Structures are given as C-alpha cells and as structure tokens.
Amino acid sequence: MKKVISSIILFLSFLLLNAQEKPIPDKIIYGQCLISDLKQAPYTSWFTTGFDSYVADQVAIDQLKNINYKEVTIEIFFGSWCGDSKRELPRLLKVLSQLPFPEKQIKLIGLGGTDSIYKSSPNGEEKGKGIYRVPTFIIYRNGKELGRINEFPVYTFERDLFTILSNKTYTPNYASFTLIHQWEAEQVLTHPHTNMRSLAAMLKPLLENEQLLNSVGNLFLRQGKTKEALGIYKINYIMYPESGIAMAGLGKGFLRSGEVKTAIEYLEYALQVNKTPEYVKDVLQALYEAKDAERAK
C-alpha cells in the first residue's frame, strides 16, 4: 500500500513539475507600437539578441547612406508570436539604425493571432494591403509603394532595400502574392465573368504546391471575404485537381457560399483522397457542418 501511495505521489510531483516548466507565452503586440516597446520584456529576449547579433554588410550600408530618405517611409506588419518575425524584424531595424533613416518614418504594426493564417490589427491597418504572410515590409516613397519584402529578404535586407530604393526590378519572395493582391484590389476574383483557368495559368509558374493558395483562401474566409476565398479555392483546384487539400478548400468555399450540396460532394471526395490526420479532422468538421446545414433546409 505504501508503494502505491509513493508511486501516486511521484506521479503527481512529475505532473506538477512539468506544469511549472511550461513557458508562459509572450503577450501579443496587437496594433501600432514603437521600437522602444520591443526593447521591453518579454520581447527583449528575442529582439535585443537578434538586433545585437546581426552584422550588416558595410559596403551595402555605405551605398544606402547615399540615398535621400526624406520622402521614404516603411510599414512593417509583424507577429510578435511569429518565429519569422522574431528573426527578421530585428535584422531590418538594425540595418535602418545604421542609416540616416528617421525612426519616425517607420511604422510598426503588430498583427493578432497565434498562427500564420489569422492576421489583423485593432485599427485595420492591414486591410487592402495584401498581407498574406508576416513579417511584410512595405517601402514607400511619397506615399507610393516602391516594393515589399515578404517574410524574409531575397538576398539580404541591405541589398534588397538598395534595389527597391534605386527603382530597379525587384521580385520578392512569394511573387504570387503580388498578383493575388492586384486581383483582390481590382475585384477580379469576384467578377462573375472572370476566367479562372487564365488566372491559374498565370499563377502556376509562381507556386510550388497547393498549400500556399489554400492558406490564402483560409485567410480570406477568416476575414469574411467569402467570394474572394471561393475564387482562390477554384484556382487552386484547377491547378491541383487530384489534391485532397485543394478539394477540401473548394468544399469549404462552397459551404460558406451557401452551396451546400456541392460542398458535400467535394468534402466527401477530399476524405477519400486525403489520409493526413490533421487535414482529415478539418475536412470532417466542415462536412458535419455542411450536412447539418443540408438537414436544416
């Protein structure tokens, strides 16, 4: 009996110890902030380390010093919960700190969420700007966008900034985002006569797989942009007709659009094709919702 009690005590102590060792997540920066905010706990643990350890290319810095920054501004959309933001944000700010670039011309906006899909700010600064990944660095001159760095630089921040500010041709990572943002702004995705196959042909060379477009579709759904999401899901399915991920996305798009019967067809087919547990769970949840909606009619 004593051995049993001792075992229980040891087990409970183990659970308590593990519970105590779990790190407390950082408070999310939600909305506009200052660089000085990043130098405060708990953000200093990653910001100061990244800032101090980054050694900029001095040759590129000397080139950047010759640029007139009077009318240049930079908007930075980041997630204080995001590993990419924690790595890249301190590096860019380190580069800017070595230039005659006024800190007041840097606008930092922390986006909410704890994953790479849901991105928003209290005042909606990200709306209409095509922020599909974080961090996103947008460079303006006289209020006009010159270019943007998506998630991480193509070469280095120094080289990328010089290319953009010198008005040279610059193709950022995730070049597909430029097209999608343009289509979103011009309402191409929601126009009833848009040829989705043509859009798919334009995007195909810019994509490695179906997951990126699926993520954009999911983002649109969470933002309440149902028609845009359905358009993206349709394009994804045209490019990847055998993919369970693309089928499931299209099913969710039809479900949110009220086309329940069509949604069920695609979701059921997606279950047959896709055996990955994380995707199956997502598909089943959407399928249950669709069948409940069908029974309610």
PDB file of C-alpha atoms in Angstrom:
ATOM      1  CA  MET A   1       0.000   0.000   0.000  1.00  0.00           C
ATOM      2  CA  LYS A   2       2.843   2.376   0.867  1.00  0.00           C
ATOM      3  CA  LYS A   3       4.462   1.629  -2.502  1.00  0.00           C
ATOM      4  CA  VAL A   4       1.223   2.523  -4.297  1.00  0.00           C
ATOM      5  CA  ILE A   5       0.889   5.807  -2.371  1.00  0.00           C
ATOM      6  CA  SER A   6       4.553   6.617  -3.064  1.00  0.00           C
ATOM      7  CA  SER A   7       4.056   5.946  -6.765  1.00  0.00           C
ATOM      8  CA  ILE A   8       1.000   8.223  -6.854  1.00  0.00           C
ATOM      9  CA  ILE A   9       2.926  10.989  -5.067  1.00  0.00           C
ATOM     10  CA  LEU A  10       5.828  10.657  -7.516  1.00  0.00           C
ATOM     11  CA  PHE A  11       3.443  10.744 -10.472  1.00  0.00           C
ATOM     12  CA  LEU A  12       1.659  13.854  -9.175  1.00  0.00           C
ATOM     13  CA  SER A  13       5.002  15.530  -8.476  1.00  0.00           C
ATOM     14  CA  PHE A  14       6.074  14.761 -12.049  1.00  0.00           C
ATOM     15  CA  LEU A  15       2.897  16.338 -13.419  1.00  0.00           C
ATOM     16  CA  LEU A  16       3.314  19.394 -11.204  1.00  0.00           C
ATOM     17  CA  LEU A  17       6.959  19.803 -12.242  1.00  0.00           C
ATOM     18  CA  ASN A  18       6.105  19.583 -15.924  1.00  0.00           C
ATOM     19  CA  ALA A  19       3.297  22.084 -15.471  1.00  0.00           C
ATOM     20  CA  GLN A  20       5.675  24.504 -13.777  1.00  0.00           C
ATOM     21  CA  GLU A  21       8.283  24.125 -16.521  1.00  0.00           C
ATOM     22  CA  LYS A  22       5.903  25.074 -19.336  1.00  0.00           C
ATOM     23  CA  PRO A  23       6.903  28.508 -20.647  1.00  0.00           C
ATOM     24  CA  ILE A  24       4.357  31.283 -20.359  1.00  0.00           C
ATOM     25  CA  PRO A  25       3.609  32.646 -23.838  1.00  0.00           C
ATOM     26  CA  ASP A  26       4.538  36.245 -24.556  1.00  0.00           C
ATOM     27  CA  LYS A  27       1.792  38.828 -24.571  1.00  0.00           C
ATOM     28  CA  ILE A  28       0.900  39.543 -28.198  1.00  0.00           C
ATOM     29  CA  ILE A  29       1.601  43.013 -29.565  1.00  0.00           C
ATOM     30  CA  TYR A  30      -1.682  43.961 -31.155  1.00  0.00           C
ATOM     31  CA  GLY A  31      -1.679  47.175 -33.169  1.00  0.00           C
ATOM     32  CA  GLN A  32       0.778  50.015 -33.707  1.00  0.00           C
ATOM     33  CA  CYS A  33       3.836  50.093 -31.473  1.00  0.00           C
ATOM     34  CA  LEU A  34       7.254  51.704 -31.150  1.00  0.00           C
ATOM     35  CA  ILE A  35      10.743  50.252 -31.421  1.00  0.00           C
ATOM     36  CA  SER A  36      11.174  51.115 -27.749  1.00  0.00           C
ATOM     37  CA  ASP A  37       8.318  48.696 -26.952  1.00  0.00           C
ATOM     38  CA  LEU A  38      10.326  45.857 -28.468  1.00  0.00           C
ATOM     39  CA  LYS A  39      13.181  46.662 -26.131  1.00  0.00           C
ATOM     40  CA  GLN A  40      10.997  45.880 -23.107  1.00  0.00           C
ATOM     41  CA  ALA A  41      10.287  42.490 -21.538  1.00  0.00           C
ATOM     42  CA  PRO A  42       9.186  39.986 -22.684  1.00  0.00           C
ATOM     43  CA  TYR A  43      10.124  40.948 -26.286  1.00  0.00           C
ATOM     44  CA  THR A  44      13.695  41.954 -25.499  1.00  0.00           C
ATOM     45  CA  SER A  45      14.619  38.251 -25.193  1.00  0.00           C
ATOM     46  CA  TRP A  46      14.374  37.862 -28.970  1.00  0.00           C
ATOM     47  CA  PHE A  47      14.542  41.450 -30.221  1.00  0.00           C
ATOM     48  CA  THR A  48      17.735  42.586 -28.490  1.00  0.00           C
ATOM     49  CA  THR A  49      19.511  39.321 -29.201  1.00  0.00           C
ATOM     50  CA  GLY A  50      18.635  39.457 -32.904  1.00  0.00           C
ATOM     51  CA  PHE A  51      19.427  43.168 -33.168  1.00  0.00           C
ATOM     52  CA  ASP A  52      22.814  42.994 -31.445  1.00  0.00           C
ATOM     53  CA  SER A  53      23.990  39.831 -33.212  1.00  0.00           C
ATOM     54  CA  TYR A  54      23.243  40.986 -36.769  1.00  0.00           C
ATOM     55  CA  VAL A  55      26.309  42.331 -38.564  1.00  0.00           C
ATOM     56  CA  ALA A  56      25.299  44.382 -41.591  1.00  0.00           C
ATOM     57  CA  ASP A  57      27.233  44.417 -44.866  1.00  0.00           C
ATOM     58  CA  GLN A  58      29.221  47.645 -44.580  1.00  0.00           C
ATOM     59  CA  VAL A  59      29.689  48.035 -48.344  1.00  0.00           C
ATOM     60  CA  ALA A  60      25.918  47.875 -48.851  1.00  0.00           C
ATOM     61  CA  ILE A  61      25.363  50.222 -45.892  1.00  0.00           C
ATOM     62  CA  ASP A  62      27.685  52.797 -47.491  1.00  0.00           C
ATOM     63  CA  GLN A  63      25.629  52.583 -50.704  1.00  0.00           C
ATOM     64  CA  LEU A  64      22.386  53.016 -48.787  1.00  0.00           C
ATOM     65  CA  LYS A  65      23.738  56.086 -46.994  1.00  0.00           C
ATOM     66  CA  ASN A  66      23.782  57.943 -50.328  1.00  0.00           C
ATOM     67  CA  ILE A  67      20.010  57.657 -50.743  1.00  0.00           C
ATOM     68  CA  ASN A  68      17.707  60.550 -49.867  1.00  0.00           C
ATOM     69  CA  TYR A  69      15.201  59.260 -47.290  1.00  0.00           C
ATOM     70  CA  LYS A  70      13.202  62.462 -46.905  1.00  0.00           C
ATOM     71  CA  GLU A  71      10.057  61.078 -48.580  1.00  0.00           C
ATOM     72  CA  VAL A  72      10.629  57.387 -47.786  1.00  0.00           C
ATOM     73  CA  THR A  73       8.505  55.533 -45.229  1.00  0.00           C
ATOM     74  CA  ILE A  74       8.388  51.874 -44.246  1.00  0.00           C
ATOM     75  CA  GLU A  75       5.399  49.959 -42.904  1.00  0.00           C
ATOM     76  CA  ILE A  76       6.196  46.751 -41.079  1.00  0.00           C
ATOM     77  CA  PHE A  77       3.472  44.214 -40.380  1.00  0.00           C
ATOM     78  CA  PHE A  78       4.694  41.539 -37.980  1.00  0.00           C
ATOM     79  CA  GLY A  79       3.557  38.993 -35.431  1.00  0.00           C
ATOM     80  CA  SER A  80       5.200  39.023 -32.012  1.00  0.00           C
ATOM     81  CA  TRP A  81       4.104  35.362 -31.871  1.00  0.00           C
ATOM     82  CA  CYS A  82       5.763  34.529 -35.206  1.00  0.00           C
ATOM     83  CA  GLY A  83       9.198  32.929 -35.457  1.00  0.00           C
ATOM     84  CA  ASP A  84       9.940  34.561 -38.814  1.00  0.00           C
ATOM     85  CA  SER A  85       9.062  37.995 -37.407  1.00  0.00           C
ATOM     86  CA  LYS A  86      11.259  37.429 -34.352  1.00  0.00           C
ATOM     87  CA  ARG A  87      14.164  36.564 -36.627  1.00  0.00           C
ATOM     88  CA  GLU A  88      13.775  39.122 -39.440  1.00  0.00           C
ATOM     89  CA  LEU A  89      12.377  42.236 -37.732  1.00  0.00           C
ATOM     90  CA  PRO A  90      15.452  42.922 -35.544  1.00  0.00           C
ATOM     91  CA  ARG A  91      17.699  42.500 -38.583  1.00  0.00           C
ATOM     92  CA  LEU A  92      15.916  45.098 -40.706  1.00  0.00           C
ATOM     93  CA  LEU A  93      15.751  47.564 -37.840  1.00  0.00           C
ATOM     94  CA  LYS A  94      19.488  47.049 -37.250  1.00  0.00           C
ATOM     95  CA  VAL A  95      20.142  47.968 -40.894  1.00  0.00           C
ATOM     96  CA  LEU A  96      17.918  51.059 -40.671  1.00  0.00           C
ATOM     97  CA  SER A  97      19.634  52.130 -37.441  1.00  0.00           C
ATOM     98  CA  GLN A  98      22.910  52.453 -39.385  1.00  0.00           C
ATOM     99  CA  LEU A  99      21.373  54.754 -41.993  1.00  0.00           C
ATOM    100  CA  PRO A 100      20.202  58.379 -41.889  1.00  0.00           C
ATOM    101  CA  PHE A 101      16.673  56.995 -41.752  1.00  0.00           C
ATOM    102  CA  PRO A 102      14.393  58.806 -39.264  1.00  0.00           C
ATOM    103  CA  GLU A 103      12.758  56.436 -36.805  1.00  0.00           C
ATOM    104  CA  LYS A 104       9.516  58.435 -37.099  1.00  0.00           C
ATOM    105  CA  GLN A 105       9.257  57.226 -40.719  1.00  0.00           C
ATOM    106  CA  ILE A 106       8.999  53.602 -39.570  1.00  0.00           C
ATOM    107  CA  LYS A 107       5.511  52.338 -38.772  1.00  0.00           C
ATOM    108  CA  LEU A 108       5.327  49.085 -36.813  1.00  0.00           C
ATOM    109  CA  ILE A 109       2.016  47.210 -36.718  1.00  0.00           C
ATOM    110  CA  GLY A 110       1.662  44.055 -34.654  1.00  0.00           C
ATOM    111  CA  LEU A 111      -0.944  41.663 -36.026  1.00  0.00           C
ATOM    112  CA  GLY A 112      -3.023  39.410 -33.811  1.00  0.00           C
ATOM    113  CA  GLY A 113      -3.202  35.649 -33.946  1.00  0.00           C
ATOM    114  CA  THR A 114      -1.018  32.753 -32.942  1.00  0.00           C
ATOM    115  CA  ASP A 115      -0.631  31.141 -36.353  1.00  0.00           C
ATOM    116  CA  SER A 116       0.281  32.084 -39.907  1.00  0.00           C
ATOM    117  CA  ILE A 117      -3.318  32.377 -41.076  1.00  0.00           C
ATOM    118  CA  TYR A 118      -5.224  34.839 -38.918  1.00  0.00           C
ATOM    119  CA  LYS A 119      -3.759  38.342 -39.211  1.00  0.00           C
ATOM    120  CA  SER A 120      -5.458  41.533 -38.090  1.00  0.00           C
ATOM    121  CA  SER A 121      -4.917  44.743 -36.155  1.00  0.00           C
ATOM    122  CA  PRO A 122      -7.327  46.784 -33.998  1.00  0.00           C
ATOM    123  CA  ASN A 123      -7.494  49.665 -36.466  1.00  0.00           C
ATOM    124  CA  GLY A 124      -7.383  47.547 -39.618  1.00  0.00           C
ATOM    125  CA  GLU A 125      -4.120  48.973 -40.986  1.00  0.00           C
ATOM    126  CA  GLU A 126      -3.559  45.729 -42.890  1.00  0.00           C
ATOM    127  CA  LYS A 127      -6.832  45.901 -44.832  1.00  0.00           C
ATOM    128  CA  GLY A 128      -6.484  46.184 -48.579  1.00  0.00           C
ATOM    129  CA  LYS A 129      -2.694  45.795 -48.445  1.00  0.00           C
ATOM    130  CA  GLY A 130      -2.345  42.128 -49.300  1.00  0.00           C
ATOM    131  CA  ILE A 131      -0.733  40.996 -46.056  1.00  0.00           C
ATOM    132  CA  TYR A 132      -0.773  37.236 -46.540  1.00  0.00           C
ATOM    133  CA  ARG A 133       2.355  36.421 -44.520  1.00  0.00           C
ATOM    134  CA  VAL A 134       4.279  38.041 -41.701  1.00  0.00           C
ATOM    135  CA  PRO A 135       6.539  39.810 -41.490  1.00  0.00           C
ATOM    136  CA  THR A 136       5.817  42.021 -44.501  1.00  0.00           C
ATOM    137  CA  PHE A 137       7.939  45.124 -45.062  1.00  0.00           C
ATOM    138  CA  ILE A 138       6.421  47.726 -47.428  1.00  0.00           C
ATOM    139  CA  ILE A 139       8.630  50.530 -48.713  1.00  0.00           C
ATOM    140  CA  TYR A 140       7.002  53.784 -49.902  1.00  0.00           C
ATOM    141  CA  ARG A 141       8.215  56.996 -51.491  1.00  0.00           C
ATOM    142  CA  ASN A 142       5.822  59.961 -51.402  1.00  0.00           C
ATOM    143  CA  GLY A 143       3.098  57.554 -50.281  1.00  0.00           C
ATOM    144  CA  LYS A 144       3.504  55.277 -53.315  1.00  0.00           C
ATOM    145  CA  GLU A 145       4.622  51.707 -52.797  1.00  0.00           C
ATOM    146  CA  LEU A 146       8.031  51.033 -54.329  1.00  0.00           C
ATOM    147  CA  GLY A 147       8.230  47.401 -53.304  1.00  0.00           C
ATOM    148  CA  ARG A 148       7.907  44.992 -50.427  1.00  0.00           C
ATOM    149  CA  ILE A 149       9.879  42.244 -48.754  1.00  0.00           C
ATOM    150  CA  ASN A 150       7.674  39.244 -47.977  1.00  0.00           C
ATOM    151  CA  GLU A 151       8.624  37.290 -44.861  1.00  0.00           C
ATOM    152  CA  PHE A 152      12.401  37.368 -45.490  1.00  0.00           C
ATOM    153  CA  PRO A 153      14.748  39.085 -47.961  1.00  0.00           C
ATOM    154  CA  VAL A 154      15.595  37.580 -51.331  1.00  0.00           C
ATOM    155  CA  TYR A 155      19.304  38.264 -50.745  1.00  0.00           C
ATOM    156  CA  THR A 156      19.889  40.451 -47.685  1.00  0.00           C
ATOM    157  CA  PHE A 157      17.951  43.395 -46.275  1.00  0.00           C
ATOM    158  CA  GLU A 158      20.773  45.715 -47.312  1.00  0.00           C
ATOM    159  CA  ARG A 159      20.840  44.522 -50.917  1.00  0.00           C
ATOM    160  CA  ASP A 160      17.063  44.232 -51.249  1.00  0.00           C
ATOM    161  CA  LEU A 161      16.491  47.734 -49.854  1.00  0.00           C
ATOM    162  CA  PHE A 162      19.051  49.232 -52.207  1.00  0.00           C
ATOM    163  CA  THR A 163      17.433  47.512 -55.197  1.00  0.00           C
ATOM    164  CA  ILE A 164      13.950  48.726 -54.235  1.00  0.00           C
ATOM    165  CA  LEU A 165      15.009  52.287 -53.358  1.00  0.00           C
ATOM    166  CA  SER A 166      17.029  52.554 -56.572  1.00  0.00           C
ATOM    167  CA  ASN A 167      13.881  51.739 -58.587  1.00  0.00           C
ATOM    168  CA  LYS A 168      15.477  48.608 -60.011  1.00  0.00           C
ATOM    169  CA  THR A 169      13.479  45.494 -60.848  1.00  0.00           C
ATOM    170  CA  TYR A 170      12.814  43.526 -57.679  1.00  0.00           C
ATOM    171  CA  THR A 171      10.881  40.276 -57.411  1.00  0.00           C
ATOM    172  CA  PRO A 172      10.054  39.439 -53.770  1.00  0.00           C
ATOM    173  CA  ASN A 173       9.542  36.025 -52.237  1.00  0.00           C
ATOM    174  CA  TYR A 174       6.027  34.702 -52.841  1.00  0.00           C
ATOM    175  CA  ALA A 175       5.711  36.674 -56.073  1.00  0.00           C
ATOM    176  CA  SER A 176       2.248  35.134 -56.436  1.00  0.00           C
ATOM    177  CA  PHE A 177       1.074  37.490 -53.669  1.00  0.00           C
ATOM    178  CA  THR A 178       1.566  40.477 -55.979  1.00  0.00           C
ATOM    179  CA  LEU A 179      -0.913  39.043 -58.478  1.00  0.00           C
ATOM    180  CA  ILE A 180      -3.382  37.949 -55.817  1.00  0.00           C
ATOM    181  CA  HIS A 181      -3.274  41.386 -54.159  1.00  0.00           C
ATOM    182  CA  GLN A 182      -3.876  43.031 -57.547  1.00  0.00           C
ATOM    183  CA  TRP A 183      -6.804  40.721 -58.282  1.00  0.00           C
ATOM    184  CA  GLU A 184      -8.262  41.346 -54.852  1.00  0.00           C
ATOM    185  CA  ALA A 185      -7.988  45.133 -55.243  1.00  0.00           C
ATOM    186  CA  GLU A 186      -9.472  45.099 -58.760  1.00  0.00           C
ATOM    187  CA  GLN A 187     -12.259  42.638 -57.771  1.00  0.00           C
ATOM    188  CA  VAL A 188     -11.071  40.166 -60.390  1.00  0.00           C
ATOM    189  CA  LEU A 189     -11.639  37.211 -58.058  1.00  0.00           C
ATOM    190  CA  THR A 190     -15.298  38.121 -57.518  1.00  0.00           C
ATOM    191  CA  HIS A 191     -16.305  39.131 -61.049  1.00  0.00           C
ATOM    192  CA  PRO A 192     -18.833  36.637 -62.491  1.00  0.00           C
ATOM    193  CA  HIS A 193     -17.147  36.535 -65.908  1.00  0.00           C
ATOM    194  CA  THR A 194     -13.563  36.060 -64.766  1.00  0.00           C
ATOM    195  CA  ASN A 195     -11.839  33.117 -66.449  1.00  0.00           C
ATOM    196  CA  MET A 196     -10.372  31.234 -63.509  1.00  0.00           C
ATOM    197  CA  ARG A 197      -8.336  28.978 -65.801  1.00  0.00           C
ATOM    198  CA  SER A 198      -6.469  32.013 -67.118  1.00  0.00           C
ATOM    199  CA  LEU A 199      -5.696  33.125 -63.559  1.00  0.00           C
ATOM    200  CA  ALA A 200      -4.493  29.617 -62.747  1.00  0.00           C
ATOM    201  CA  ALA A 201      -2.161  29.685 -65.763  1.00  0.00           C
ATOM    202  CA  MET A 202      -0.657  32.970 -64.550  1.00  0.00           C
ATOM    203  CA  LEU A 203      -0.122  31.668 -61.019  1.00  0.00           C
ATOM    204  CA  LYS A 204       1.140  28.174 -61.866  1.00  0.00           C
ATOM    205  CA  PRO A 205       4.799  29.138 -62.539  1.00  0.00           C
ATOM    206  CA  LEU A 206       4.915  31.009 -59.219  1.00  0.00           C
ATOM    207  CA  LEU A 207       3.770  28.146 -56.967  1.00  0.00           C
ATOM    208  CA  GLU A 208       5.476  25.041 -55.644  1.00  0.00           C
ATOM    209  CA  ASN A 209       2.375  23.303 -54.312  1.00  0.00           C
ATOM    210  CA  GLU A 210      -1.266  23.772 -53.377  1.00  0.00           C
ATOM    211  CA  GLN A 211      -0.689  24.674 -49.727  1.00  0.00           C
ATOM    212  CA  LEU A 212       0.117  28.362 -50.245  1.00  0.00           C
ATOM    213  CA  LEU A 213      -3.106  29.142 -52.131  1.00  0.00           C
ATOM    214  CA  ASN A 214      -5.077  27.057 -49.648  1.00  0.00           C
ATOM    215  CA  SER A 215      -3.673  29.233 -46.845  1.00  0.00           C
ATOM    216  CA  VAL A 216      -4.662  32.410 -48.705  1.00  0.00           C
ATOM    217  CA  GLY A 217      -8.170  31.024 -49.204  1.00  0.00           C
ATOM    218  CA  ASN A 218      -8.412  30.227 -45.495  1.00  0.00           C
ATOM    219  CA  LEU A 219      -7.225  33.741 -44.660  1.00  0.00           C
ATOM    220  CA  PHE A 220      -9.927  35.264 -46.872  1.00  0.00           C
ATOM    221  CA  LEU A 221     -12.564  33.115 -45.169  1.00  0.00           C
ATOM    222  CA  ARG A 222     -11.489  34.301 -41.729  1.00  0.00           C
ATOM    223  CA  GLN A 223     -11.610  37.881 -42.973  1.00  0.00           C
ATOM    224  CA  GLY A 224     -15.188  37.362 -44.172  1.00  0.00           C
ATOM    225  CA  LYS A 225     -14.192  37.597 -47.859  1.00  0.00           C
ATOM    226  CA  THR A 226     -16.182  34.566 -48.948  1.00  0.00           C
ATOM    227  CA  LYS A 227     -16.293  35.337 -52.680  1.00  0.00           C
ATOM    228  CA  GLU A 228     -12.565  36.003 -52.829  1.00  0.00           C
ATOM    229  CA  ALA A 229     -11.889  32.775 -50.921  1.00  0.00           C
ATOM    230  CA  LEU A 230     -14.043  30.745 -53.302  1.00  0.00           C
ATOM    231  CA  GLY A 231     -12.187  32.254 -56.258  1.00  0.00           C
ATOM    232  CA  ILE A 232      -8.823  31.287 -54.781  1.00  0.00           C
ATOM    233  CA  TYR A 233     -10.038  27.760 -53.963  1.00  0.00           C
ATOM    234  CA  LYS A 234     -11.311  27.344 -57.544  1.00  0.00           C
ATOM    235  CA  ILE A 235      -7.952  28.400 -58.966  1.00  0.00           C
ATOM    236  CA  ASN A 236      -6.160  26.005 -56.621  1.00  0.00           C
ATOM    237  CA  TYR A 237      -8.391  23.109 -57.672  1.00  0.00           C
ATOM    238  CA  ILE A 238      -7.838  23.870 -61.362  1.00  0.00           C
ATOM    239  CA  MET A 239      -4.081  23.607 -60.813  1.00  0.00           C
ATOM    240  CA  TYR A 240      -4.181  20.621 -58.442  1.00  0.00           C
ATOM    241  CA  PRO A 241      -7.315  18.591 -59.319  1.00  0.00           C
ATOM    242  CA  GLU A 242      -6.029  15.435 -57.620  1.00  0.00           C
ATOM    243  CA  SER A 243      -5.152  17.126 -54.335  1.00  0.00           C
ATOM    244  CA  GLY A 244      -7.254  16.408 -51.273  1.00  0.00           C
ATOM    245  CA  ILE A 245      -6.189  19.786 -49.849  1.00  0.00           C
ATOM    246  CA  ALA A 246      -7.463  21.642 -52.926  1.00  0.00           C
ATOM    247  CA  MET A 247     -10.714  19.631 -52.908  1.00  0.00           C
ATOM    248  CA  ALA A 248     -11.301  20.322 -49.228  1.00  0.00           C
ATOM    249  CA  GLY A 249     -10.653  24.027 -49.731  1.00  0.00           C
ATOM    250  CA  LEU A 250     -13.151  24.181 -52.569  1.00  0.00           C
ATOM    251  CA  GLY A 251     -15.664  22.323 -50.418  1.00  0.00           C
ATOM    252  CA  LYS A 252     -15.254  24.890 -47.613  1.00  0.00           C
ATOM    253  CA  GLY A 253     -15.575  27.705 -50.117  1.00  0.00           C
ATOM    254  CA  PHE A 254     -18.854  26.341 -51.470  1.00  0.00           C
ATOM    255  CA  LEU A 255     -20.122  25.735 -47.927  1.00  0.00           C
ATOM    256  CA  ARG A 256     -19.502  29.356 -46.887  1.00  0.00           C
ATOM    257  CA  SER A 257     -21.139  30.483 -50.124  1.00  0.00           C
ATOM    258  CA  GLY A 258     -24.310  28.551 -49.279  1.00  0.00           C
ATOM    259  CA  GLU A 259     -23.860  25.898 -51.997  1.00  0.00           C
ATOM    260  CA  VAL A 260     -24.212  23.067 -49.503  1.00  0.00           C
ATOM    261  CA  LYS A 261     -24.849  20.172 -51.869  1.00  0.00           C
ATOM    262  CA  THR A 262     -21.768  20.951 -53.968  1.00  0.00           C
ATOM    263  CA  ALA A 263     -19.749  21.451 -50.788  1.00  0.00           C
ATOM    264  CA  ILE A 264     -20.640  17.972 -49.528  1.00  0.00           C
ATOM    265  CA  GLU A 265     -19.569  16.388 -52.828  1.00  0.00           C
ATOM    266  CA  TYR A 266     -16.113  17.948 -52.709  1.00  0.00           C
ATOM    267  CA  LEU A 267     -15.626  17.349 -48.989  1.00  0.00           C
ATOM    268  CA  GLU A 268     -16.566  13.668 -49.262  1.00  0.00           C
ATOM    269  CA  TYR A 269     -14.214  13.250 -52.205  1.00  0.00           C
ATOM    270  CA  ALA A 270     -11.455  15.008 -50.240  1.00  0.00           C
ATOM    271  CA  LEU A 271     -11.852  12.445 -47.434  1.00  0.00           C
ATOM    272  CA  GLN A 272     -11.303   9.603 -49.883  1.00  0.00           C
ATOM    273  CA  VAL A 273      -8.154  11.177 -51.291  1.00  0.00           C
ATOM    274  CA  ASN A 274      -6.507  12.744 -48.238  1.00  0.00           C
ATOM    275  CA  LYS A 275      -5.401  10.489 -45.383  1.00  0.00           C
ATOM    276  CA  THR A 276      -3.317  13.027 -43.426  1.00  0.00           C
ATOM    277  CA  PRO A 277      -4.862  13.166 -39.900  1.00  0.00           C
ATOM    278  CA  GLU A 278      -4.649  16.964 -39.476  1.00  0.00           C
ATOM    279  CA  TYR A 279      -6.430  17.564 -42.788  1.00  0.00           C
ATOM    280  CA  VAL A 280      -8.981  14.793 -42.227  1.00  0.00           C
ATOM    281  CA  LYS A 281     -10.057  16.426 -38.957  1.00  0.00           C
ATOM    282  CA  ASP A 282     -10.534  19.773 -40.715  1.00  0.00           C
ATOM    283  CA  VAL A 283     -12.490  18.171 -43.567  1.00  0.00           C
ATOM    284  CA  LEU A 284     -14.729  16.195 -41.191  1.00  0.00           C
ATOM    285  CA  GLN A 285     -15.573  19.335 -39.248  1.00  0.00           C
ATOM    286  CA  ALA A 286     -16.596  21.125 -42.451  1.00  0.00           C
ATOM    287  CA  LEU A 287     -18.515  18.050 -43.662  1.00  0.00           C
ATOM    288  CA  TYR A 288     -20.516  17.767 -40.426  1.00  0.00           C
ATOM    289  CA  GLU A 289     -21.363  21.443 -40.713  1.00  0.00           C
ATOM    290  CA  ALA A 290     -22.452  21.004 -44.331  1.00  0.00           C
ATOM    291  CA  LYS A 291     -24.660  18.022 -43.545  1.00  0.00           C
ATOM    292  CA  ASP A 292     -26.251  19.854 -40.629  1.00  0.00           C
ATOM    293  CA  ALA A 293     -26.982  22.741 -42.979  1.00  0.00           C
ATOM    294  CA  GLU A 294     -28.478  20.333 -45.540  1.00  0.00           C
ATOM    295  CA  ARG A 295     -30.751  18.718 -42.936  1.00  0.00           C
ATOM    296  CA  ALA A 296     -31.877  22.154 -41.750  1.00  0.00           C
ATOM    297  CA  LYS A 297     -33.241  23.029 -45.198  1.00  0.00           C
TER     298      LYS A 297
END
